[in-house]
PDB file of C-alpha atoms and ligand atoms in Angstrom:
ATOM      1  CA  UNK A 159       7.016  10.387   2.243  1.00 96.00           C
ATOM      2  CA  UNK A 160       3.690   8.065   2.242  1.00 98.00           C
ATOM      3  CA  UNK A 161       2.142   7.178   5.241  1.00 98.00           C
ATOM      4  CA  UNK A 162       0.811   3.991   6.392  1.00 98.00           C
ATOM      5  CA  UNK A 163      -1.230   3.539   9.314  1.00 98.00           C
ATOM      6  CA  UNK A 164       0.251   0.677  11.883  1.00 98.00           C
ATOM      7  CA  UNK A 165      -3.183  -1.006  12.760  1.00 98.00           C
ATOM      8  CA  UNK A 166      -6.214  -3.668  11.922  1.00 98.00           C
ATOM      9  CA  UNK A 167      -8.256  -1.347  13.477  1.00 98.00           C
ATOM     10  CA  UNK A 168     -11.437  -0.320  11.511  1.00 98.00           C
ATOM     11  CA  UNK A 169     -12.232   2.651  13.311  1.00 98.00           C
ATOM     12  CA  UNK A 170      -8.769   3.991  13.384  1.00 98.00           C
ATOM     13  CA  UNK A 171      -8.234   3.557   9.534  1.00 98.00           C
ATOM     14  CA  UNK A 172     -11.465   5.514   9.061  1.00 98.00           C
ATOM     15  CA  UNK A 173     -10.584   8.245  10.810  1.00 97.00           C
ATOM     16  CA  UNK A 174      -6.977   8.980   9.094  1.00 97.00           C
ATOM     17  CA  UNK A 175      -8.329   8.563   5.693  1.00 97.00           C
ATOM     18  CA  UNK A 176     -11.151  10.892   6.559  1.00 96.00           C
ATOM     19  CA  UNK A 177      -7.268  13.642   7.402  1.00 96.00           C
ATOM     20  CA  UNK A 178      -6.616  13.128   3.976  1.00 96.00           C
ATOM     21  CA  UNK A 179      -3.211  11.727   4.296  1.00 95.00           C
ATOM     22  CA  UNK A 180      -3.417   8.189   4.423  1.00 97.00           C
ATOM     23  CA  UNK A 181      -1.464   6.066   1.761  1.00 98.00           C
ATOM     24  CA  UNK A 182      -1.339   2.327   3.095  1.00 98.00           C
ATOM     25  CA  UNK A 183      -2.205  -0.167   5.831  1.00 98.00           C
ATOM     26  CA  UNK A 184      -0.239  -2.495   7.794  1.00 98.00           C
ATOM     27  CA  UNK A 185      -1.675  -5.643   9.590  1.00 98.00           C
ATOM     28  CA  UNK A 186       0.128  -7.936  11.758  1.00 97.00           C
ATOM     29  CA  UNK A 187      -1.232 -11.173  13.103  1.00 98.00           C
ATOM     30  CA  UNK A 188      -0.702  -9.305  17.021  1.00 97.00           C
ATOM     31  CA  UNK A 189      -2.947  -6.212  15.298  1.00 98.00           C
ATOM     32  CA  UNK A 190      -5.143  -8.487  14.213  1.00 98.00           C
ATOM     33  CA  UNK A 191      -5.537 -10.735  17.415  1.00 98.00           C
ATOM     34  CA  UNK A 192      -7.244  -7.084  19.183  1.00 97.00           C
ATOM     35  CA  UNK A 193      -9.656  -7.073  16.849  1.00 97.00           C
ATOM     36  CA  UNK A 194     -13.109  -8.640  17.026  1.00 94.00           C
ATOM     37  CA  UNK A 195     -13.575  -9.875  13.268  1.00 96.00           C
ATOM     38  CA  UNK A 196     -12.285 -13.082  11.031  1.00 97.00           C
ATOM     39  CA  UNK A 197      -9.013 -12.267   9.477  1.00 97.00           C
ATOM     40  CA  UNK A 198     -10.376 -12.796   5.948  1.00 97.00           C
ATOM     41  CA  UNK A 199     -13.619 -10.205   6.477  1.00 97.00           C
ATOM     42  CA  UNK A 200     -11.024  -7.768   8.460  1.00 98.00           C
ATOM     43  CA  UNK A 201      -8.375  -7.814   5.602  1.00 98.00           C
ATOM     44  CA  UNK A 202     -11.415  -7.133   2.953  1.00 98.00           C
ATOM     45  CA  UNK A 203     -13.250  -4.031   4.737  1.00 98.00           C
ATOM     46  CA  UNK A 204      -9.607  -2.605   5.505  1.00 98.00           C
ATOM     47  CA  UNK A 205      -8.733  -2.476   1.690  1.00 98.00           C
ATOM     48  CA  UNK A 206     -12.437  -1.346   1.109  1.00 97.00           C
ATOM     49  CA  UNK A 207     -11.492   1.527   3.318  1.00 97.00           C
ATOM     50  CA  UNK A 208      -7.834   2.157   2.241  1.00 97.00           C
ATOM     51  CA  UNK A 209      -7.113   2.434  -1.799  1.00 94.00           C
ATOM     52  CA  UNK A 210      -3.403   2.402  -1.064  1.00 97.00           C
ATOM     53  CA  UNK A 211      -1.481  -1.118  -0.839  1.00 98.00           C
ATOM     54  CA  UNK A 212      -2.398  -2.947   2.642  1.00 98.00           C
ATOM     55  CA  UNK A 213      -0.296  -5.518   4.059  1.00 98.00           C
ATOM     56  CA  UNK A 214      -1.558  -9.093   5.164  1.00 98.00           C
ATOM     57  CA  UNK A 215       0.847 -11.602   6.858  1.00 98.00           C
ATOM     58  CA  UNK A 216       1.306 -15.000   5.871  1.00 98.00           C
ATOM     59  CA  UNK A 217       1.801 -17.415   8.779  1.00 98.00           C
ATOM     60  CA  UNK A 218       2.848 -20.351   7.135  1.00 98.00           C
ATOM     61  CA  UNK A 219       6.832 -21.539   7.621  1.00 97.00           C
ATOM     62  CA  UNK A 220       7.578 -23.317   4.617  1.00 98.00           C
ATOM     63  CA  UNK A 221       8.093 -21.726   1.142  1.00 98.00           C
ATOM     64  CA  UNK A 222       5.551 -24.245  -0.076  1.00 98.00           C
ATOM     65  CA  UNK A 223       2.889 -23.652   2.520  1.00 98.00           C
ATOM     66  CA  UNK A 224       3.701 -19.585   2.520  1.00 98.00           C
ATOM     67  CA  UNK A 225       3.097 -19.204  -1.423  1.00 98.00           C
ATOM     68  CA  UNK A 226      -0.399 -20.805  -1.369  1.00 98.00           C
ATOM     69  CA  UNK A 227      -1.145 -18.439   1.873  1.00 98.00           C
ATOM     70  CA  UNK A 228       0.136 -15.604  -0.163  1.00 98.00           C
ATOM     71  CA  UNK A 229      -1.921 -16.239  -3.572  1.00 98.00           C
ATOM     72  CA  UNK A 230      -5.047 -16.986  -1.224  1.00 98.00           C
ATOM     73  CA  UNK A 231      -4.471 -13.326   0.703  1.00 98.00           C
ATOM     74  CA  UNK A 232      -4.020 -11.905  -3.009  1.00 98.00           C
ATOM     75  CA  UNK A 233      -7.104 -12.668  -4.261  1.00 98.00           C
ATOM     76  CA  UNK A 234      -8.925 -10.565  -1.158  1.00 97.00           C
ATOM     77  CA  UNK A 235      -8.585  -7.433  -3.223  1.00 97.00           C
ATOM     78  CA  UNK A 236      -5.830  -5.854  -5.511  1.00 97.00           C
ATOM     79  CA  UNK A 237      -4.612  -3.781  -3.110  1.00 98.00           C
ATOM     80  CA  UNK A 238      -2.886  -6.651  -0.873  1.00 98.00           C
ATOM     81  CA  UNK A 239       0.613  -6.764   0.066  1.00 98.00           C
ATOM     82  CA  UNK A 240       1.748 -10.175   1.196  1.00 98.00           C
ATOM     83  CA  UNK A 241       3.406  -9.680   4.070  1.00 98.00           C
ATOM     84  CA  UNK A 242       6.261 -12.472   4.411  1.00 98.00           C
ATOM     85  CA  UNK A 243       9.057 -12.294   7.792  1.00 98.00           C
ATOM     86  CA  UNK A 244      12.396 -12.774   6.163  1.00 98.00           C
ATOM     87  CA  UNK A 245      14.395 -15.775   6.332  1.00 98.00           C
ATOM     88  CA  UNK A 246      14.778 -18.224   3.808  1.00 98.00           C
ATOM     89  CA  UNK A 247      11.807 -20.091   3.161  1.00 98.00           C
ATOM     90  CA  UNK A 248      10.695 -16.596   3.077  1.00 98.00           C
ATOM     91  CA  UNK A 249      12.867 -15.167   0.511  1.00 98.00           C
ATOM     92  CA  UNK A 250      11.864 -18.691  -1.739  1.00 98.00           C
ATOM     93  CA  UNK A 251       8.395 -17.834  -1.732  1.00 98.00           C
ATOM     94  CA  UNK A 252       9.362 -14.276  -2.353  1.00 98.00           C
ATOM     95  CA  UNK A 253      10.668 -15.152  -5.413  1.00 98.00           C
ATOM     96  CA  UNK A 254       7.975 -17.127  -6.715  1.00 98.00           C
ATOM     97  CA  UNK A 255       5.550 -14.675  -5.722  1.00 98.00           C
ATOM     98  CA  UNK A 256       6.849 -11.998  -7.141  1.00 98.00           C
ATOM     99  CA  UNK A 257       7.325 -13.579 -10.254  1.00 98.00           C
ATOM    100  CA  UNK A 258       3.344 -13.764 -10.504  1.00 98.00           C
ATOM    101  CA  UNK A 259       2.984  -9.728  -9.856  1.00 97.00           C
ATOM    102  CA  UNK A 260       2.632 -10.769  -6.229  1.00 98.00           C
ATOM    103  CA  UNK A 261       3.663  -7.654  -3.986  1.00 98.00           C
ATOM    104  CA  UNK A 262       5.353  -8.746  -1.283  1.00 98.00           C
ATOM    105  CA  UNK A 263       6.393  -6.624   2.291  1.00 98.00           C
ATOM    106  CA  UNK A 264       9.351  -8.605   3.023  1.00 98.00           C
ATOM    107  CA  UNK A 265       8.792  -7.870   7.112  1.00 98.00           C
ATOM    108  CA  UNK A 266      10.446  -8.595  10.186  1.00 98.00           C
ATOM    109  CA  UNK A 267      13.872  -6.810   8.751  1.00 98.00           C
ATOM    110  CA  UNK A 268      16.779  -6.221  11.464  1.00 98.00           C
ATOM    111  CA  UNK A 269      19.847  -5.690   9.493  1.00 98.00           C
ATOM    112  CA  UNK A 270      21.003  -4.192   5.945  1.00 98.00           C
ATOM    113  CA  UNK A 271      21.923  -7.494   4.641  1.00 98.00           C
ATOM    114  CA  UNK A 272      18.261  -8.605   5.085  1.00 98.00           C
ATOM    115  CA  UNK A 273      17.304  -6.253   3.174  1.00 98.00           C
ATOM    116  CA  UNK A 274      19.544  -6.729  -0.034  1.00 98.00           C
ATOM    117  CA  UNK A 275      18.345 -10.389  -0.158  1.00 98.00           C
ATOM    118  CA  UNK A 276      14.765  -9.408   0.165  1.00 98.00           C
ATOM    119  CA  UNK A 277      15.072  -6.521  -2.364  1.00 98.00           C
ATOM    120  CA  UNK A 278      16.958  -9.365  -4.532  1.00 98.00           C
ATOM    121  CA  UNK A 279      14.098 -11.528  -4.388  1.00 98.00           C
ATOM    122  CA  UNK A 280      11.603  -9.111  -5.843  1.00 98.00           C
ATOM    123  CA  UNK A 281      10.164  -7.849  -2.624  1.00 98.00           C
ATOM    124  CA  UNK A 282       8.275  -4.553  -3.111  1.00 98.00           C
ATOM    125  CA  UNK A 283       8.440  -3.636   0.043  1.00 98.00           C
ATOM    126  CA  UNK A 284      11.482  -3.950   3.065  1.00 98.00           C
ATOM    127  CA  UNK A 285      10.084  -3.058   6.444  1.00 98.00           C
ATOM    128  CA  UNK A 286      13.101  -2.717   8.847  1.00 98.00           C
ATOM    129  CA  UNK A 287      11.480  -2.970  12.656  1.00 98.00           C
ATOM    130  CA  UNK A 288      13.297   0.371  14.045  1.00 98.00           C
ATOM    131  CA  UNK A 289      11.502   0.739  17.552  1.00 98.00           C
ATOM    132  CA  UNK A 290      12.422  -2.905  18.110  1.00 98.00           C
ATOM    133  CA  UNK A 291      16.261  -2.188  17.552  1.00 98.00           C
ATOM    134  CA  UNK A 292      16.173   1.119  19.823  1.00 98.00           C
ATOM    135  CA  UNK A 293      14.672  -1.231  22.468  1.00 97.00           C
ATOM    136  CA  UNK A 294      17.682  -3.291  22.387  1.00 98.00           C
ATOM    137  CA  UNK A 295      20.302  -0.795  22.102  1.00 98.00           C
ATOM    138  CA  UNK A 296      20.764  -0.853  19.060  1.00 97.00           C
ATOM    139  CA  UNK A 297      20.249   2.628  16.391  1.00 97.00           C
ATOM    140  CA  UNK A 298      17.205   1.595  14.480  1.00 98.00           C
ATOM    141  CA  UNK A 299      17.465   4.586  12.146  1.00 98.00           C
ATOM    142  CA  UNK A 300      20.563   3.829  11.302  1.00 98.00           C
ATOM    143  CA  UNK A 301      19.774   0.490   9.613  1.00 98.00           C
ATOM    144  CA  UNK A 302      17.600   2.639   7.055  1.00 98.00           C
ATOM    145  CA  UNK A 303      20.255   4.678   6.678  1.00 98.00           C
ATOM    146  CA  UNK A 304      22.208   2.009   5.503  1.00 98.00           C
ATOM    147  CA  UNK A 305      19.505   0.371   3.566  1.00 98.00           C
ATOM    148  CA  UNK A 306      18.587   3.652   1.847  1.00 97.00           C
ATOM    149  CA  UNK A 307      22.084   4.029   0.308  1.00 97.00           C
ATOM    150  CA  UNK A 308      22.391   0.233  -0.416  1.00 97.00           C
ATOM    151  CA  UNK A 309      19.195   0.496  -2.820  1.00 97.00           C
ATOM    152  CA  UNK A 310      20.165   3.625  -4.015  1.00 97.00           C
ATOM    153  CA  UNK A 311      24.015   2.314  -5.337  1.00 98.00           C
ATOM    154  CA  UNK A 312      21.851  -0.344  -6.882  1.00 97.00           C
ATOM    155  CA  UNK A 313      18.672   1.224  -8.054  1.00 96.00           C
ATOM    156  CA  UNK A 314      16.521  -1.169  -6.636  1.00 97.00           C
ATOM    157  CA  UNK A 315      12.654  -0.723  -7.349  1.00 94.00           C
ATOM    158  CA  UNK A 316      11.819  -1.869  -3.605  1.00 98.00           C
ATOM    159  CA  UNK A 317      10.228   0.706  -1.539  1.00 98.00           C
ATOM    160  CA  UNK A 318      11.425   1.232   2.833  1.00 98.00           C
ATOM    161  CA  UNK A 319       8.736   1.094   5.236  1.00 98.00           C
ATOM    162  CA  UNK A 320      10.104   2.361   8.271  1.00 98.00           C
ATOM    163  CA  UNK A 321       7.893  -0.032  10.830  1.00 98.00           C
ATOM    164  CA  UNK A 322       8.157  -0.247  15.020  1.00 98.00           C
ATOM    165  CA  UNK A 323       7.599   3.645  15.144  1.00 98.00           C
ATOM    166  CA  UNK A 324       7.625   5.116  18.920  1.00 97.00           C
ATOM    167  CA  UNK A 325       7.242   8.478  18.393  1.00 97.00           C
ATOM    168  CA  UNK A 326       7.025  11.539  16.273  1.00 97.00           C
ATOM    169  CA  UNK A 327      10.958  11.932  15.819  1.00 97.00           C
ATOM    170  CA  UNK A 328      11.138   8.701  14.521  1.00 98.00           C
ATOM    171  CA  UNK A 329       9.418  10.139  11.454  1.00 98.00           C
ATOM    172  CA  UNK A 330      11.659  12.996  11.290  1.00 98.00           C
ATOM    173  CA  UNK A 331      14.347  10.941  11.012  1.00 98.00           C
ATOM    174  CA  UNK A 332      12.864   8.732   8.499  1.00 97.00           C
ATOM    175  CA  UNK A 333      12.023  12.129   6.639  1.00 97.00           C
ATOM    176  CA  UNK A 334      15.365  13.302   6.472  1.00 97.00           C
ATOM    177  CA  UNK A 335      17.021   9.776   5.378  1.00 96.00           C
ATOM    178  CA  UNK A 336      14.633  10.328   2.428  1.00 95.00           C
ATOM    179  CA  UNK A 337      12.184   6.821   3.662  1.00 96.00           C
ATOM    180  CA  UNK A 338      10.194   5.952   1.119  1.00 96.00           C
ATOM    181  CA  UNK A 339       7.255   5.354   4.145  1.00 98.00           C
ATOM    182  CA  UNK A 340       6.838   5.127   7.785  1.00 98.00           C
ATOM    183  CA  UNK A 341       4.296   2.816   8.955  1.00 98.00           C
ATOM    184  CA  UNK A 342       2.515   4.816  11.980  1.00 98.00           C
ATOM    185  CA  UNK A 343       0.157   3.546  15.025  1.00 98.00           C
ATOM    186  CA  UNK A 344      -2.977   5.712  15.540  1.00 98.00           C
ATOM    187  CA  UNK A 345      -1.479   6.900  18.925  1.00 97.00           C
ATOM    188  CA  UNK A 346       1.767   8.233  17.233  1.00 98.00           C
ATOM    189  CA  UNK A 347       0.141   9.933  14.136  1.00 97.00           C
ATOM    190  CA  UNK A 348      -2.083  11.960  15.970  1.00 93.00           C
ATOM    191  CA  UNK A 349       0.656  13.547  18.018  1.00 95.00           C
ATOM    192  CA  UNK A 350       2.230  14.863  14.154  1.00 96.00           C
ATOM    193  CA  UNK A 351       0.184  17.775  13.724  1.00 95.00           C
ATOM    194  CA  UNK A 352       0.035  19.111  17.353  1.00 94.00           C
ATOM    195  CA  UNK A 353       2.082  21.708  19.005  1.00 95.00           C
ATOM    196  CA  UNK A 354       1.410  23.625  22.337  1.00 96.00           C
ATOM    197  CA  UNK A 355       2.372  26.914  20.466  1.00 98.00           C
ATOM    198  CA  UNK A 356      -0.018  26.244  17.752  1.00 97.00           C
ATOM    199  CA  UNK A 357      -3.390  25.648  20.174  1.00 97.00           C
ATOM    200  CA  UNK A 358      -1.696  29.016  22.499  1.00 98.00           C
ATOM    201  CA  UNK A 359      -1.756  30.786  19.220  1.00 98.00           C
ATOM    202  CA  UNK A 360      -4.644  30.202  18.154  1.00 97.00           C
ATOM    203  CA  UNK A 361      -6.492  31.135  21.475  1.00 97.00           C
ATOM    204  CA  UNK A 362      -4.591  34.272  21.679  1.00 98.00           C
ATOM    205  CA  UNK A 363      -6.171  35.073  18.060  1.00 98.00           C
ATOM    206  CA  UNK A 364      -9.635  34.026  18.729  1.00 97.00           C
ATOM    207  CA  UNK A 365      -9.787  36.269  21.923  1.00 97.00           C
ATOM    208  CA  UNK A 366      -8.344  39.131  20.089  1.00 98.00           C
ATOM    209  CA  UNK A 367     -11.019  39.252  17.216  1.00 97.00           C
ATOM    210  CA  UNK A 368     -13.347  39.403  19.718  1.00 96.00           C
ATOM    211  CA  UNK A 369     -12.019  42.937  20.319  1.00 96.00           C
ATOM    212  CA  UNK A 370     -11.428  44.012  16.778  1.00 97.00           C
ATOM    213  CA  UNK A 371     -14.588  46.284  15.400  1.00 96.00           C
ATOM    214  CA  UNK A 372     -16.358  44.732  12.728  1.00 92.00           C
TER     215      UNK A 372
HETATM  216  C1  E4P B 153       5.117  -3.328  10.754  1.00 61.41           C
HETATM  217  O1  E4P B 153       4.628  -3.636   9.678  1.00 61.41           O
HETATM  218  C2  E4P B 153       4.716  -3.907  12.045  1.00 61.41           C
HETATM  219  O2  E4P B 153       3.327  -4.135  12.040  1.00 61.41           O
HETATM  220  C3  E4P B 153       4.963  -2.990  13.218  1.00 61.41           C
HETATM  221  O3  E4P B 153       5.525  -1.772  12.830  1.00 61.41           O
HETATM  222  C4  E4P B 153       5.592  -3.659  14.393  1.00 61.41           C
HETATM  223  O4  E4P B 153       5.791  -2.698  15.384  1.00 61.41           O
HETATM  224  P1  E4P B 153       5.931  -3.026  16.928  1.00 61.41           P
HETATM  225  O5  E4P B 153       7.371  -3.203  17.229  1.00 61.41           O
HETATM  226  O6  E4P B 153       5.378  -1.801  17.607  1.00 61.41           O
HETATM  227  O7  E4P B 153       5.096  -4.250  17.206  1.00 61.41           O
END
């Protein structure tokens, strides 16, 4: 499973890459409004920071405002992905885009059928919002569940980014559905490697070799 990091934050992205584990960026224009930096300059020193593919939103409502938006975010670096919320002006401009080699994160994804027009339109990338469902009631991880098997029946080359991640066992779930990627904030991914036992352990071992002879 890859790992994106959920954030426009500079700092944050620094310090996952620095773990070792970090395979993408996702923005959002709510990410971006905490941040202290023009969009354009933020979007550039993110992907100078991340190799992996980084997503940039369009705002734009109409396919023929959103595909200008989309080349223009593009040509920032080659490791945008457009991001695009699906409806259908979106899935237009989806097309068109990713007829140029465009990748687009078809976002903003709340049910299975969603996703089969996005993947349809040549989106790379799906992300299905799964705290957002959960918040309403609804199973989250059970619309990747059913979005898994629908790309797998067809063989679709369009990648799940498991986005609106709470918690840690959101990621376990994701894990076991086979997810292509979850798309993490900073507070969630540095709960993934911690465990009471582990720190207890390790104290326990540290005093103890203070008694072994050496
Ligand atoms: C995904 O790409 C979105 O940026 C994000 O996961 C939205 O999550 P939220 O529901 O916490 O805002």
């Amino acid at each position: 499973m890859k790992f994106f990091l959920d954030t426009a934050n500079l700092k944050e992205i620094r310090e996952v890459a620095g773990w070792g584990i970090l395979d993408g960026v996702t923005t959002n224009p709510s990410l971006a409004a905490k941040e202290n930096a023009k969009f354009e300059d933020l979007i550039r020193d993110i992907c100078a920071v991340c190799p992996g593919p980084v997503s940039a939103e369009c705002v734009s409502e109409k396919a023929e405002d959103i595909i200008p938006e989309a080349r223009a975010l593009a040509k920032i670096a080659s490791n945008i992905a457009v991001k695009i919320p699906v409806n259908l002006e979106g899935l237009k401009a989806t097309k068109i885009l990713s007829g140029e080699g465009i990748a687009v994160n078809m976002t903003l994804i709340f049910s299975p059928t969603q996703a089969l027009l996005a993947a349809k339109a040549g989106a790379k990338f799906v992300s299905p919002f799964i705290g957002r469902l959960d918040d309403i009631s609804q199973d989250g991880m059970e619309l990747v569940r059913e979005i898994t098997q629908i790309f797998e029946n067809y063989r679709f080359d369009c990648e799940i980014i498991v986005a609106s991640v709470r918690h840690p066992r959101h990621i376990v779930d994701a894990a076991l559905l086979g997810a292509d990627i979850c798309t993490i904030p900073f507070s969630v991914i540095d709960k993934l490697v911690r465990h009471p036992l582990t720190d207890a352990g390790i104290e326990k071992f540290l005093k103890d070799w203070g008694k072994v002879k050496k």
